[in-house]
Short mmCIF file of C-alpha atoms in Angstrom, two decimals:
data_model
loop_
_atom_site.label_atom_id
_atom_site.label_comp_id
_atom_site.label_asym_id
_atom_site.label_seq_id
_atom_site.Cartn_x
_atom_site.Cartn_y
_atom_site.Cartn_z
CA SER A 675 -102.05 -165.39 59.96
CA GLN A 676 -99.93 -164.72 63.00
CA THR A 677 -97.06 -166.96 64.04
CA ILE A 678 -94.82 -166.86 67.10
CA HIS A 679 -91.37 -168.41 67.16
CA GLN A 680 -89.06 -169.19 70.04
CA TRP A 681 -85.53 -170.50 70.02
CA PRO A 682 -83.77 -172.50 71.02
CA ALA A 683 -86.23 -175.28 71.84
CA THR A 684 -83.98 -176.77 74.50
CA LEU A 685 -80.90 -175.47 76.26
CA VAL A 686 -78.54 -176.90 78.87
CA GLN A 687 -76.29 -174.30 80.49
CA PRO A 688 -73.89 -174.39 83.44
CA VAL A 689 -74.41 -172.23 86.50
CA GLY A 690 -72.87 -168.80 86.03
CA SER A 691 -73.14 -168.78 82.25
CA PRO A 692 -75.09 -166.13 80.30
CA LEU A 693 -78.48 -166.67 78.69
CA SER A 694 -80.25 -165.30 75.66
CA LEU A 695 -83.67 -166.56 74.55
CA GLU A 696 -85.37 -165.03 71.56
CA CYS A 697 -88.99 -164.66 70.56
CA THR A 698 -90.34 -163.24 67.32
CA VAL A 699 -93.88 -162.70 66.10
CA GLU A 700 -94.99 -162.60 62.48
CA GLY A 701 -98.16 -161.31 60.90
CA THR A 702 -99.03 -158.53 63.33
CA SER A 703 -97.83 -155.07 64.26
CA ASN A 704 -97.22 -153.49 67.67
CA PRO A 705 -98.17 -156.56 69.70
CA ASN A 706 -97.99 -156.72 73.48
CA LEU A 707 -95.33 -159.29 74.29
CA TYR A 708 -94.88 -161.42 77.41
CA TRP A 709 -92.32 -163.77 78.96
CA TYR A 710 -93.55 -166.49 81.33
CA ARG A 711 -91.80 -169.27 83.18
CA GLN A 712 -93.28 -172.59 84.18
CA ALA A 713 -91.20 -174.31 86.86
CA ALA A 714 -91.55 -178.07 87.23
CA GLY A 715 -95.05 -178.91 88.47
CA ARG A 716 -96.00 -175.26 88.81
CA GLY A 717 -98.24 -172.77 87.03
CA LEU A 718 -97.31 -169.96 84.67
CA GLN A 719 -95.42 -167.08 86.25
CA LEU A 720 -95.35 -163.78 84.35
CA LEU A 721 -91.78 -162.47 84.22
CA PHE A 722 -91.87 -159.47 81.87
CA TYR A 723 -94.23 -157.75 79.51
CA SER A 724 -93.81 -155.07 76.87
CA VAL A 725 -96.32 -152.78 75.15
CA GLY A 726 -93.81 -151.31 72.70
CA ILE A 727 -90.18 -151.05 71.58
CA GLY A 728 -87.91 -150.38 74.54
CA GLN A 729 -90.82 -150.55 77.02
CA ILE A 730 -90.34 -153.36 79.54
CA SER A 731 -92.22 -154.01 82.76
CA SER A 732 -90.83 -156.50 85.26
CA GLU A 733 -93.17 -158.55 87.37
CA VAL A 734 -90.76 -160.45 89.57
CA PRO A 735 -87.36 -159.26 90.82
CA GLN A 736 -84.86 -161.90 89.76
CA ASN A 737 -81.76 -162.80 87.89
CA LEU A 738 -83.29 -162.14 84.48
CA SER A 739 -83.84 -159.16 82.20
CA ALA A 740 -85.79 -158.56 79.01
CA SER A 741 -85.39 -156.30 76.00
CA ARG A 742 -87.47 -155.41 72.97
CA PRO A 743 -85.13 -154.07 70.30
CA GLN A 744 -87.68 -154.34 67.49
CA ASP A 745 -91.46 -154.24 67.28
CA ARG A 746 -91.89 -158.00 66.99
CA GLN A 747 -88.79 -159.23 68.81
CA PHE A 748 -88.57 -159.97 72.52
CA ILE A 749 -85.40 -161.22 74.21
CA LEU A 750 -84.93 -162.75 77.65
CA SER A 751 -81.42 -162.57 79.09
CA SER A 752 -79.30 -163.30 82.09
CA LYS A 753 -75.68 -162.44 82.82
CA LYS A 754 -75.17 -165.36 85.21
CA LEU A 755 -77.57 -168.27 85.44
CA LEU A 756 -78.62 -169.82 88.73
CA LEU A 757 -79.87 -173.36 89.31
CA SER A 758 -83.27 -171.88 90.16
CA ASP A 759 -83.51 -170.43 86.64
CA SER A 760 -84.27 -173.88 85.25
CA GLY A 761 -87.73 -174.19 83.77
CA PHE A 762 -89.88 -173.93 80.70
CA TYR A 763 -89.86 -170.41 79.26
CA LEU A 764 -92.79 -169.23 77.20
CA CYS A 765 -93.26 -166.16 75.06
CA ALA A 766 -96.76 -164.88 74.29
CA TRP A 767 -98.33 -162.07 72.31
CA THR A 768 -101.62 -160.27 72.06
CA SER A 769 -102.87 -157.60 69.68
CA GLY A 770 -104.74 -155.86 72.45
CA ALA A 771 -107.47 -158.42 73.06
CA TYR A 772 -107.60 -160.46 76.23
CA GLU A 773 -106.47 -163.70 74.60
CA GLN A 774 -102.73 -164.27 74.61
CA TYR A 775 -101.13 -166.67 72.15
CA PHE A 776 -98.12 -168.66 73.19
CA GLY A 777 -95.00 -169.84 71.44
CA PRO A 778 -93.69 -173.42 71.61
CA GLY A 779 -91.44 -172.69 74.59
CA THR A 780 -87.79 -173.22 75.54
CA ARG A 781 -86.79 -175.89 78.04
CA LEU A 782 -83.84 -174.52 80.04
CA THR A 783 -81.82 -176.77 82.31
CA VAL A 784 -79.13 -175.15 84.43
CA THR A 785 -76.54 -177.65 85.65
CA ASP B 1097 -101.14 -164.05 97.13
CA GLN B 1098 -102.86 -166.44 94.75
CA GLN B 1099 -105.57 -164.46 93.01
CA VAL B 1100 -106.55 -167.39 90.79
CA LYS B 1101 -106.77 -170.84 92.35
CA GLN B 1102 -107.24 -174.25 90.85
CA ASN B 1103 -107.57 -176.41 93.93
CA SER B 1104 -107.61 -179.78 92.17
CA PRO B 1105 -104.11 -180.70 90.98
CA SER B 1106 -105.48 -183.60 88.94
CA LEU B 1107 -108.67 -185.17 87.65
CA SER B 1108 -109.27 -188.58 86.12
CA VAL B 1109 -112.34 -189.21 83.95
CA GLN B 1110 -113.60 -192.09 81.84
CA GLU B 1111 -113.84 -191.51 78.10
CA GLY B 1112 -117.29 -190.31 77.09
CA ARG B 1113 -118.12 -188.88 80.50
CA ILE B 1114 -118.13 -185.25 81.57
CA SER B 1115 -114.99 -183.53 82.83
CA ILE B 1116 -115.48 -180.57 85.17
CA LEU B 1117 -112.51 -178.37 85.97
CA ASN B 1118 -112.91 -175.69 88.59
CA CYS B 1119 -111.31 -172.31 89.24
CA ASP B 1120 -111.78 -169.72 91.99
CA TYR B 1121 -110.62 -166.12 92.05
CA THR B 1122 -110.34 -163.47 94.72
CA ASN B 1123 -109.96 -160.19 92.81
CA SER B 1124 -113.34 -158.59 92.11
CA MET B 1125 -111.70 -156.39 89.44
CA PHE B 1126 -111.25 -159.38 87.13
CA ASP B 1127 -113.69 -159.02 84.24
CA TYR B 1128 -112.54 -161.59 81.70
CA PHE B 1129 -111.67 -165.24 82.17
CA LEU B 1130 -109.91 -167.74 79.93
CA TRP B 1131 -109.07 -171.42 79.80
CA TYR B 1132 -105.91 -172.76 78.21
CA LYS B 1133 -104.91 -176.32 77.42
CA LYS B 1134 -101.28 -177.41 77.57
CA TYR B 1135 -99.55 -180.58 76.41
CA PRO B 1136 -96.09 -181.44 77.80
CA ALA B 1137 -93.21 -179.52 76.24
CA GLU B 1138 -95.59 -177.29 74.24
CA GLY B 1139 -96.97 -173.81 74.71
CA PRO B 1140 -100.51 -173.39 76.11
CA THR B 1141 -103.32 -173.20 73.57
CA PHE B 1142 -106.26 -170.87 74.07
CA LEU B 1143 -109.45 -172.88 74.52
CA ILE B 1144 -112.41 -170.73 75.52
CA SER B 1145 -113.15 -167.50 77.36
CA ILE B 1146 -115.97 -165.67 79.06
CA SER B 1147 -116.69 -162.06 79.88
CA SER B 1148 -118.01 -161.09 83.30
CA ILE B 1149 -121.24 -159.85 81.69
CA LYS B 1150 -122.10 -163.45 80.77
CA ASP B 1151 -122.61 -166.56 82.87
CA LYS B 1152 -122.09 -169.17 80.16
CA ASN B 1153 -120.17 -169.60 76.93
CA GLU B 1154 -120.15 -172.67 74.70
CA ASP B 1155 -117.83 -173.84 71.97
CA GLY B 1156 -118.47 -177.36 70.74
CA ARG B 1157 -117.70 -179.83 73.53
CA PHE B 1158 -116.44 -177.07 75.81
CA THR B 1159 -118.61 -174.89 78.04
CA VAL B 1160 -117.43 -172.36 80.59
CA PHE B 1161 -119.70 -171.25 83.43
CA LEU B 1162 -119.12 -168.13 85.52
CA ASN B 1163 -120.63 -167.48 88.96
CA LYS B 1164 -119.61 -163.94 89.83
CA SER B 1165 -121.18 -163.90 93.27
CA ALA B 1166 -119.16 -166.96 94.23
CA LYS B 1167 -116.10 -165.82 92.26
CA HIS B 1168 -116.03 -169.23 90.64
CA LEU B 1169 -115.79 -170.54 87.12
CA SER B 1170 -115.78 -174.02 85.69
CA LEU B 1171 -114.95 -175.69 82.40
CA HIS B 1172 -117.14 -178.59 81.28
CA ILE B 1173 -115.94 -180.99 78.59
CA VAL B 1174 -118.62 -183.27 77.18
CA PRO B 1175 -117.97 -185.93 76.06
CA SER B 1176 -114.40 -186.30 77.26
CA GLN B 1177 -111.92 -187.84 74.83
CA PRO B 1178 -108.44 -189.31 75.41
CA GLY B 1179 -106.97 -186.43 73.39
CA ASP B 1180 -108.29 -184.05 76.03
CA SER B 1181 -105.68 -185.37 78.46
CA ALA B 1182 -103.54 -182.33 79.23
CA VAL B 1183 -102.96 -179.61 81.81
CA TYR B 1184 -105.73 -177.02 81.92
CA PHE B 1185 -104.99 -173.50 83.13
CA CYS B 1186 -107.56 -170.97 84.23
CA ALA B 1187 -106.60 -167.31 83.73
CA ALA B 1188 -108.14 -163.97 84.58
CA SER B 1189 -107.69 -160.39 83.50
CA GLY B 1190 -108.81 -157.04 84.85
CA GLU B 1191 -107.23 -154.94 82.18
CA TYR B 1192 -107.83 -155.13 78.45
CA GLY B 1193 -104.77 -156.18 76.50
CA ASN B 1194 -102.61 -156.41 79.56
CA LYS B 1195 -101.67 -159.06 82.04
CA LEU B 1196 -103.25 -162.42 82.68
CA VAL B 1197 -103.11 -164.07 86.08
CA PHE B 1198 -102.91 -167.85 85.81
CA GLY B 1199 -103.91 -170.61 88.16
CA ALA B 1200 -101.54 -173.47 88.94
CA GLY B 1201 -103.27 -175.81 86.50
CA THR B 1202 -105.20 -179.08 86.70
CA ILE B 1203 -103.95 -182.26 85.06
CA LEU B 1204 -106.81 -184.00 83.28
CA ARG B 1205 -106.49 -187.68 82.41
CA VAL B 1206 -109.17 -189.20 80.23
CA LYS B 1207 -109.10 -193.00 80.38
CA SER B 1208 -110.22 -195.07 77.41
#
């Protein structure tokens, strides 16, 4: 069966510091991968998606970037965090069907 | 431009009664619709979906209805249970295997 992992689970970072969040999927090959953010009291905002290694599409211009160095690995990064980057970050995958399956999420607090 | 709207931020229902969560969309290219359930500090869990060629899909206590002419879908939970208390997100897709557009979510509270 397929499993999706995200780490860390929680993170507190000062403004201006770098960020690296990692997502890995097990049990499937060539998944589509997605990064979402849920700000406090808000819905899910799609940040990036990838249909293959090295292929990244950005949905929202912002302080973040994404990379896909391996087939089942998706990384969300920032060089300098802003207060507005705080939120709950979710990684999701799909094998090509409509349903996306989400990881447990990372709670990021920028102080 | 909110293409998927959940106009009720919250809903409170008595245990055993029916919960009805609503969702409206504006993009006529959407052809597949999904509902997700989310507990605090966890990732959303896929609940049920419906294709635009159908008007109803059932899975146990959960039924999704689609009214294409009104661009409206609803999720019915019968009977509601306290464990159903969560945030429910409606999502839509117009492209197979690609992006989902999510609504803002509705907080459901089931009182025992």
